[in-house]
Coordinates of C-alpha atoms in Angstrom, one line a residue:
M1006 CA 0.3 0.3 0.2
S1007 CA 1.3 3.4 -0.8
E1008 CA 0.4 5.9 1.9
P1009 CA -0.5 8.8 -0.3
A1010 CA 1.0 12.0 0.5
S1011 CA -2.5 14.0 1.5
R1012 CA -4.9 12.2 4.2
I1013 CA -7.7 9.9 4.0
P1014 CA -10.6 11.3 3.9
K1015 CA -12.6 10.1 6.9
D1016 CA -15.7 12.2 6.4
R1017 CA -16.1 10.5 3.4
Q1018 CA -18.0 7.6 1.5
P1019 CA -15.5 5.7 0.4
I1020 CA -16.2 6.5 -3.3
A1021 CA -13.0 7.0 -5.5
L1022 CA -12.1 7.5 -9.4
A1023 CA -9.9 6.3 -12.1
L1024 CA -9.8 7.8 -15.6
A1025 CA -7.4 6.3 -18.0
G1026 CA -5.7 8.1 -21.1
G1027 CA -6.1 8.7 -24.1
G1028 CA -4.6 12.0 -25.7
P1029 CA -7.0 15.7 -25.7
L1030 CA -9.9 13.9 -26.7
G1031 CA -10.1 11.4 -24.2
A1032 CA -9.6 13.9 -21.4
M1033 CA -13.1 15.5 -23.8
Y1034 CA -14.3 12.2 -23.3
E1035 CA -14.0 12.3 -20.3
V1036 CA -15.1 15.7 -19.6
G1037 CA -18.5 14.9 -21.2
A1038 CA -18.9 11.2 -19.1
L1039 CA -18.0 13.0 -15.7
A1040 CA -21.4 15.6 -16.4
A1041 CA -23.3 12.8 -16.9
L1042 CA -22.3 10.9 -14.1
S1043 CA -23.0 14.4 -12.2
E1044 CA -26.6 14.3 -13.0
A1045 CA -27.8 10.9 -12.5
V1046 CA -26.1 10.7 -9.4
P1047 CA -26.9 13.8 -8.0
A1048 CA -26.4 13.8 -4.7
L1049 CA -22.3 12.3 -5.2
D1050 CA -19.9 15.4 -5.6
F1051 CA -17.1 14.3 -7.4
T1052 CA -15.2 17.1 -6.4
K1053 CA -15.2 15.4 -2.3
L1054 CA -14.5 12.2 -3.5
Y1055 CA -12.7 9.7 -1.4
A1056 CA -9.7 9.1 -4.1
Y1057 CA -8.6 9.8 -8.1
V1058 CA -6.2 8.1 -9.6
G1059 CA -5.4 9.6 -13.2
V1060 CA -3.6 8.4 -15.9
S1061 CA -2.1 10.3 -18.9
A1062 CA -5.0 12.3 -20.6
G1063 CA -7.4 11.3 -17.2
A1064 CA -4.5 13.1 -14.9
Y1065 CA -6.0 16.4 -15.9
V1066 CA -9.3 15.9 -15.6
A1067 CA -8.4 14.0 -12.0
A1068 CA -6.0 17.0 -11.1
G1069 CA -9.3 18.8 -12.0
L1070 CA -11.1 17.5 -10.1
A1071 CA -9.6 17.2 -7.3
N1072 CA -9.0 20.5 -6.3
G1073 CA -12.5 21.3 -6.5
I1074 CA -13.5 22.2 -10.5
S1075 CA -16.8 20.2 -11.1
P1076 CA -17.9 18.6 -14.3
R1077 CA -19.7 21.3 -15.3
E1078 CA -16.9 24.5 -14.5
L1079 CA -14.4 21.0 -16.8
V1080 CA -16.7 21.4 -19.0
K1081 CA -16.2 25.3 -19.8
L1082 CA -13.0 25.0 -19.5
F1083 CA -12.0 22.0 -21.6
I1084 CA -14.7 21.8 -23.8
E1085 CA -15.7 26.2 -24.6
N1086 CA -12.2 27.1 -23.2
E1087 CA -15.0 30.2 -21.2
G1088 CA -14.1 32.2 -18.5
P1089 CA -10.2 32.8 -16.9
D1090 CA -9.2 29.9 -16.6
G1091 CA -9.1 28.3 -20.1
E1092 CA -6.8 30.9 -21.5
A1093 CA -4.7 28.0 -20.1
L1094 CA -6.0 25.4 -21.7
Q1095 CA -5.9 26.8 -25.5
P1096 CA -6.5 24.0 -27.9
S1097 CA -2.8 25.6 -29.3
V1098 CA -1.8 24.7 -25.6
F1099 CA -1.4 21.1 -26.3
M1100 CA 0.0 21.1 -30.0
R1101 CA 3.6 23.7 -29.9
P1102 CA 6.0 22.6 -31.8
A1103 CA 8.8 21.5 -29.6
F1104 CA 11.4 23.7 -31.0
G1105 CA 14.4 23.8 -28.3
E1106 CA 14.0 19.9 -28.6
Y1107 CA 15.1 20.3 -32.1
G1108 CA 16.9 23.0 -31.9
R1109 CA 18.9 20.4 -29.4
R1110 CA 19.3 17.6 -31.5
L1111 CA 20.0 19.6 -34.7
A1112 CA 23.3 20.6 -32.1
R1113 CA 24.8 17.2 -32.6
L1114 CA 24.2 16.4 -36.4
P1115 CA 28.2 17.3 -37.1
G1116 CA 29.6 15.6 -34.6
A1117 CA 27.6 13.1 -35.2
V1118 CA 28.3 12.5 -39.3
A1119 CA 31.7 13.2 -37.7
A1120 CA 32.3 10.4 -35.8
A1121 CA 30.6 8.1 -38.2
L1122 CA 32.7 9.4 -40.8
W1123 CA 35.9 9.1 -38.6
S1124 CA 35.2 5.6 -36.7
T1125 CA 34.9 4.1 -40.8
A1126 CA 37.8 5.2 -42.5
A1127 CA 39.7 4.0 -39.1
S1128 CA 38.2 0.2 -39.8
G1129 CA 39.8 0.3 -44.1
K1130 CA 35.9 -1.3 -44.7
P1131 CA 34.3 1.5 -46.4
Q1132 CA 31.1 -0.3 -46.2
R1133 CA 30.7 0.3 -42.3
I1134 CA 29.2 3.5 -42.9
V1135 CA 25.9 1.9 -42.9
N1136 CA 26.4 0.7 -39.8
E1137 CA 28.2 3.7 -38.3
L1138 CA 24.8 5.7 -39.3
Q1139 CA 23.0 4.7 -37.0
R1140 CA 24.4 7.0 -35.1
L1141 CA 22.2 10.0 -36.4
A1142 CA 19.3 7.9 -34.7
S1143 CA 20.5 10.6 -31.7
V1144 CA 19.7 13.6 -33.2
L1145 CA 15.9 12.5 -33.6
P1146 CA 13.9 15.1 -31.6
T1147 CA 12.1 12.2 -28.6
G1148 CA 9.0 13.8 -29.6
I1149 CA 6.9 16.5 -31.5
F1150 CA 5.2 18.6 -29.3
D1151 CA 6.5 20.5 -25.9
N1152 CA 4.8 19.6 -22.8
S1153 CA 6.6 22.4 -20.9
V1154 CA 3.6 25.0 -22.6
I1155 CA 1.2 22.0 -21.0
E1156 CA 2.8 21.6 -17.2
Q1157 CA 3.1 25.3 -17.5
G1158 CA -0.6 25.9 -18.4
V1159 CA -1.7 23.2 -15.5
R1160 CA 0.2 25.4 -12.9
T1161 CA -1.8 28.4 -14.4
L1162 CA -4.9 26.4 -13.5
L1163 CA -4.0 24.5 -10.2
S1164 CA -3.2 28.8 -9.0
G1165 CA -6.9 29.6 -8.3
D1166 CA -8.1 30.6 -5.6
G1167 CA -8.6 27.4 -3.2
R1168 CA -6.8 25.0 -5.6
S1169 CA -3.3 23.9 -5.3
N1170 CA -0.4 22.2 -7.0
D1171 CA 1.1 20.5 -4.1
F1172 CA -0.6 17.0 -3.4
R1173 CA 0.3 17.6 0.5
K1174 CA -2.5 20.3 0.4
L1175 CA -5.5 17.9 -1.3
S1176 CA -8.3 17.7 0.7
A1177 CA -8.0 14.4 -0.6
P1178 CA -5.4 11.8 -2.1
L1179 CA -5.0 12.4 -5.9
F1180 CA -2.6 9.9 -8.1
V1181 CA -1.0 10.3 -11.0
I1182 CA 0.6 7.5 -12.7
A1183 CA 4.1 7.5 -15.1
A1184 CA 6.8 5.5 -16.2
D1185 CA 10.4 5.4 -15.7
L1186 CA 11.8 5.3 -19.1
D1187 CA 14.8 4.2 -18.1
S1188 CA 13.4 1.1 -15.8
G1189 CA 10.8 1.0 -17.5
A1190 CA 9.2 1.4 -13.3
T1191 CA 5.5 2.6 -13.2
I1192 CA 5.3 5.5 -10.7
E1193 CA 3.0 6.6 -8.6
F1194 CA 3.1 10.3 -8.3
G1195 CA 0.7 11.9 -5.4
T1196 CA 2.1 9.1 -2.6
R1197 CA 4.7 10.2 0.8
E1198 CA 8.1 10.0 -1.6
T1199 CA 6.8 11.6 -4.3
G1200 CA 4.3 14.1 -2.9
H1201 CA 6.6 16.9 -3.0
V1202 CA 6.4 17.0 -7.0
P1203 CA 4.3 19.8 -7.8
I1204 CA 0.6 18.1 -9.7
S1205 CA 1.2 19.3 -12.7
Q1206 CA 4.7 18.4 -13.2
A1207 CA 3.7 15.2 -12.3
V1208 CA 0.6 15.7 -15.2
Q1209 CA 3.0 16.7 -17.6
A1210 CA 5.6 13.4 -16.7
S1211 CA 1.7 10.7 -16.9
S1212 CA 1.2 12.9 -20.8
A1213 CA 4.6 12.6 -22.7
L1214 CA 3.4 9.9 -25.0
P1215 CA 6.2 9.2 -26.8
G1216 CA 7.2 10.6 -30.2
M1217 CA 4.4 12.8 -29.6
Y1218 CA 6.0 14.5 -26.5
P1219 CA 9.4 14.3 -24.8
P1220 CA 10.6 12.4 -21.6
V1221 CA 9.9 15.1 -18.5
K1222 CA 12.7 15.0 -16.2
I1223 CA 12.4 15.0 -12.4
G1224 CA 15.0 15.2 -10.6
A1225 CA 17.7 12.4 -12.1
R1226 CA 15.4 10.6 -14.0
Q1227 CA 13.0 11.2 -16.7
Y1228 CA 9.7 9.8 -17.5
V1229 CA 7.0 9.0 -19.9
D1230 CA 3.5 8.6 -20.2
G1231 CA 1.8 6.4 -17.5
A1232 CA -0.2 4.4 -20.4
L1233 CA 2.6 2.4 -21.5
N1234 CA 2.0 0.4 -18.3
K1235 CA -1.2 1.2 -16.8
T1236 CA -4.6 1.3 -18.4
L1237 CA -5.9 2.2 -15.5
H1238 CA -4.9 2.3 -11.6
A1239 CA -8.1 2.3 -9.7
S1240 CA -5.0 0.0 -6.9
S1241 CA -3.8 3.0 -5.7
A1242 CA -7.4 3.7 -4.8
L1243 CA -8.5 0.4 -3.8
S1244 CA -5.4 -0.4 -1.2
I1245 CA -6.6 2.7 0.8
G1246 CA -9.9 1.6 1.8
A1247 CA -11.7 2.8 -1.3
K1248 CA -14.9 0.1 -2.1
L1249 CA -15.8 2.1 -5.4
V1250 CA -14.0 3.3 -8.2
I1251 CA -15.3 4.7 -10.9
C1252 CA -13.9 3.9 -13.8
I1253 CA -13.7 5.9 -16.9
N1254 CA -11.6 4.7 -20.4
P1255 CA -12.1 6.6 -23.7
L1256 CA -10.5 4.2 -26.0
V1257 CA -11.3 1.1 -27.0
P1258 CA -10.6 -0.9 -29.8
F1259 CA -13.3 -0.4 -33.1
D1260 CA -15.4 -3.9 -34.3
G1261 CA -16.9 -3.4 -37.2
T1262 CA -18.9 -6.3 -37.6
A1263 CA -20.6 -5.0 -34.1
A1264 CA -21.0 -1.5 -36.0
Q1265 CA -22.2 -3.4 -39.1
R1266 CA -21.0 -0.2 -41.2
A1267 CA -17.3 -1.3 -42.0
Q1268 CA -17.5 -1.5 -45.2
S1269 CA -13.9 -2.3 -45.9
H1270 CA -10.8 -2.9 -43.6
L1271 CA -8.8 -1.5 -41.6
S1272 CA -6.3 -1.7 -43.0
E1273 CA -6.5 0.3 -46.1
R1274 CA -7.4 3.8 -44.1
G1275 CA -3.3 2.9 -43.5
L1276 CA -0.9 3.0 -41.3
P1277 CA -2.2 5.3 -37.9
T1278 CA -5.3 3.5 -38.1
V1279 CA -4.1 0.2 -38.0
L1280 CA -1.9 2.0 -34.9
S1281 CA -4.8 3.2 -33.8
Q1282 CA -6.3 -0.2 -33.8
T1283 CA -3.6 -2.3 -31.9
F1284 CA -3.1 0.3 -29.5
R1285 CA -6.1 0.6 -28.6
A1286 CA -6.3 -3.6 -27.9
I1287 CA -3.4 -3.6 -25.9
I1288 CA -4.6 -1.5 -23.6
H1289 CA -8.3 -2.6 -23.8
S1290 CA -7.1 -6.3 -23.3
R1291 CA -4.3 -5.4 -20.6
M1292 CA -7.4 -2.8 -18.7
H1293 CA -9.8 -5.8 -18.6
R1294 CA -7.0 -8.4 -17.1
T1295 CA -6.5 -5.5 -14.3
V1296 CA -10.0 -5.6 -13.6
Q1297 CA -10.6 -9.6 -13.2
H1298 CA -7.2 -9.4 -10.9
Y1299 CA -9.0 -6.7 -8.8
A1300 CA -11.9 -8.6 -8.0
T1301 CA -9.4 -11.4 -6.6
A1302 CA -7.5 -8.5 -4.9
Y1303 CA -9.8 -6.6 -3.5
P1304 CA -13.2 -8.3 -3.0
D1305 CA -15.0 -6.7 -1.1
A1306 CA -14.9 -3.6 -3.5
R1307 CA -16.3 -2.8 -6.9
L1308 CA -15.4 -1.2 -10.0
M1309 CA -18.4 0.3 -12.5
V1310 CA -16.6 0.6 -15.7
L1311 CA -18.1 3.2 -18.9
E1312 CA -16.6 3.1 -21.6
P1313 CA -17.1 3.8 -24.9
S1314 CA -19.0 1.1 -27.5
K1315 CA -16.7 -1.0 -29.7
G1316 CA -19.5 -0.6 -32.4
D1317 CA -18.4 3.4 -32.0
A1318 CA -17.1 3.9 -35.8
D1319 CA -18.1 8.4 -35.0
L1320 CA -16.3 8.1 -32.0
F1321 CA -13.3 5.5 -33.4
F1322 CA -12.5 7.3 -36.5
L1323 CA -11.8 10.7 -35.1
N1324 CA -8.0 11.7 -34.7
I1325 CA -7.9 11.5 -31.2
F1326 CA -5.5 14.6 -31.4
S1327 CA -8.0 16.7 -33.4
Y1328 CA -9.1 20.1 -30.9
A1329 CA -11.9 20.7 -34.1
N1330 CA -13.6 17.6 -32.8
R1331 CA -13.9 18.4 -28.8
R1332 CA -17.6 19.3 -28.4
R1333 CA -18.4 16.7 -31.1
V1334 CA -16.6 14.2 -28.7
A1335 CA -18.1 15.8 -25.4
E1336 CA -21.6 15.6 -26.4
H1337 CA -21.0 12.0 -27.8
A1338 CA -19.7 10.7 -24.9
Y1339 CA -22.4 12.7 -22.7
Q1340 CA -25.3 10.7 -24.0
R1341 CA -23.4 7.7 -24.8
T1342 CA -22.6 7.7 -20.9
R1343 CA -26.4 8.4 -20.0
Q1344 CA -27.7 4.8 -22.2
Q1345 CA -25.1 2.7 -20.4
L1346 CA -26.4 4.1 -17.0
L1347 CA -30.2 3.9 -18.1
E1348 CA -29.3 0.3 -19.8
R1349 CA -27.9 -0.7 -16.2
I1350 CA -30.0 1.5 -13.7
D1351 CA -31.2 -1.7 -12.2
V1352 CA -27.7 -3.2 -11.7
L1353 CA -26.7 0.2 -10.6
S1354 CA -29.4 1.7 -8.2
P1355 CA -28.7 -0.9 -5.4
V1356 CA -24.7 0.1 -5.4
F1357 CA -25.4 3.9 -5.1
A1358 CA -28.7 3.3 -2.3
S1359 CA -25.5 1.8 -0.4
Y1360 CA -23.7 4.6 -0.1
G1361 CA -26.8 6.3 0.3
L1362 CA -27.6 7.9 -3.2
R1363 CA -30.2 7.8 -5.4
M1364 CA -29.7 7.9 -9.3
N1365 CA -32.7 9.9 -10.9
E1366 CA -34.2 8.0 -13.6
R1367 CA -36.0 10.6 -15.3
V1368 CA -33.3 12.4 -15.9
L1369 CA -31.7 9.8 -17.7
R1370 CA -34.7 9.3 -19.7
D1371 CA -35.1 12.8 -20.4
E1372 CA -34.3 12.7 -24.4
K1373 CA -33.7 16.6 -24.9
R1374 CA -31.3 16.7 -22.6
K1375 CA -27.9 18.2 -24.1
L1376 CA -24.4 19.0 -22.2
L1377 CA -23.9 21.6 -24.8
P1378 CA -26.2 24.1 -26.7
T1379 CA -26.5 23.5 -30.3
A1380 CA -24.6 26.5 -30.9
K1381 CA -21.4 27.7 -29.0
R1382 CA -22.9 30.5 -27.2
T1383 CA -21.6 34.3 -28.7
Q1384 CA -22.9 36.2 -26.1
R1385 CA -20.5 38.8 -24.6
G1386 CA -20.4 41.6 -22.2
A1387 CA -22.5 42.2 -19.5
V1388 CA -26.1 40.9 -21.2
G1389 CA -24.3 37.7 -22.0
D1390 CA -22.3 37.1 -19.0
A1391 CA -26.0 37.4 -17.1
S1392 CA -27.5 35.0 -19.7
S1393 CA -24.8 32.6 -18.4
A1394 CA -25.1 33.2 -14.7
L1395 CA -28.7 32.7 -14.6
S1396 CA -28.8 29.0 -16.8
D1397 CA -25.6 28.4 -14.2
T1398 CA -28.1 28.9 -11.2
L1399 CA -30.1 26.9 -13.2
D1400 CA -28.8 24.1 -13.1
R1401 CA -27.6 23.9 -9.5
L1402 CA -31.0 24.4 -8.5
E1403 CA -32.4 21.0 -10.6
I1404 CA -29.7 19.1 -9.4
A1405 CA -30.3 20.4 -5.8
L1406 CA -34.1 19.8 -6.0
L1407 CA -33.1 16.3 -7.8
A1408 CA -30.7 15.6 -4.7
R1409 CA -34.2 15.7 -2.6

């Protein structure tokens, strides 16, 4: 058992949240799903859970919730980029070229070429040049995009009133999962041993997907995306006493036969689609094996896993790094999660009831209910702000009444 950096809340129900990765759009899916969950179980405050676990993109969302940012507020920040904090998470933050990394690697090129030529000449074997040119691999950038600006954005977000970038100052444990690049070991940021690392830096490390972002150096070690080892890491919450862990996994492999929409083989769509399907299949299979292990290791606890349908072609063929589709993905996740909860309400209602929580079936059956307006709100100034405030107040009033 890893002792968390912050205290374990004794006054809260033992309900925790574990969020998997999936790139920027994976985070958007999780935000939409959480908004649906918060409406379906209105008395469950997702900013006051027993513990939070985030892997890769899920670390962004988990860090926000652990800092008191509600699912609806996350929609405004991550999806609509509204409010003063929305500026810190603009799409451009996640897609800024790693010019510094390019420069550092390019500076090595003359030395690598000279070393290859010298070694070849000294050997007296011209054909050796082919092997020596492998030295040039060291000049290739380790990432396309700059994740230092991501760390800055998260740090700015967590600098607001009532928030903290320090694991040790949170009101409930937060675990951010990364992988040690040199050893391959899984690292839990947010334990007593690693709690001194700023949350923003841990999130940066957890989401450093190799090839997309450079490894993140913390102390003497370098870290990369936590999804390399762990799709979900619910054991971080289970090991400290959580009895119900709600898990959201945005990435599942595509099953064209289930969708009955596949008009061609996935290979015909090229290498990116093949790699996406392979990656999804690996992490999904690994996740379900882990869930089965948890059932044995923690027999008195329960995991509730929510994820897209395998036949969801619309979601599978979206670029997971494209922000142009973020509103569509969030709405899709919101509706998909509502559907899942309604389909499983007979099973889930007793689970929540054991913690004094009631699922609101009426809200789940409301077919007209949407996460986002049809078009992004464009009103500005006092009238627009007043309209937004009124809408938010009415939403909170409705949820409060439903909870009663």
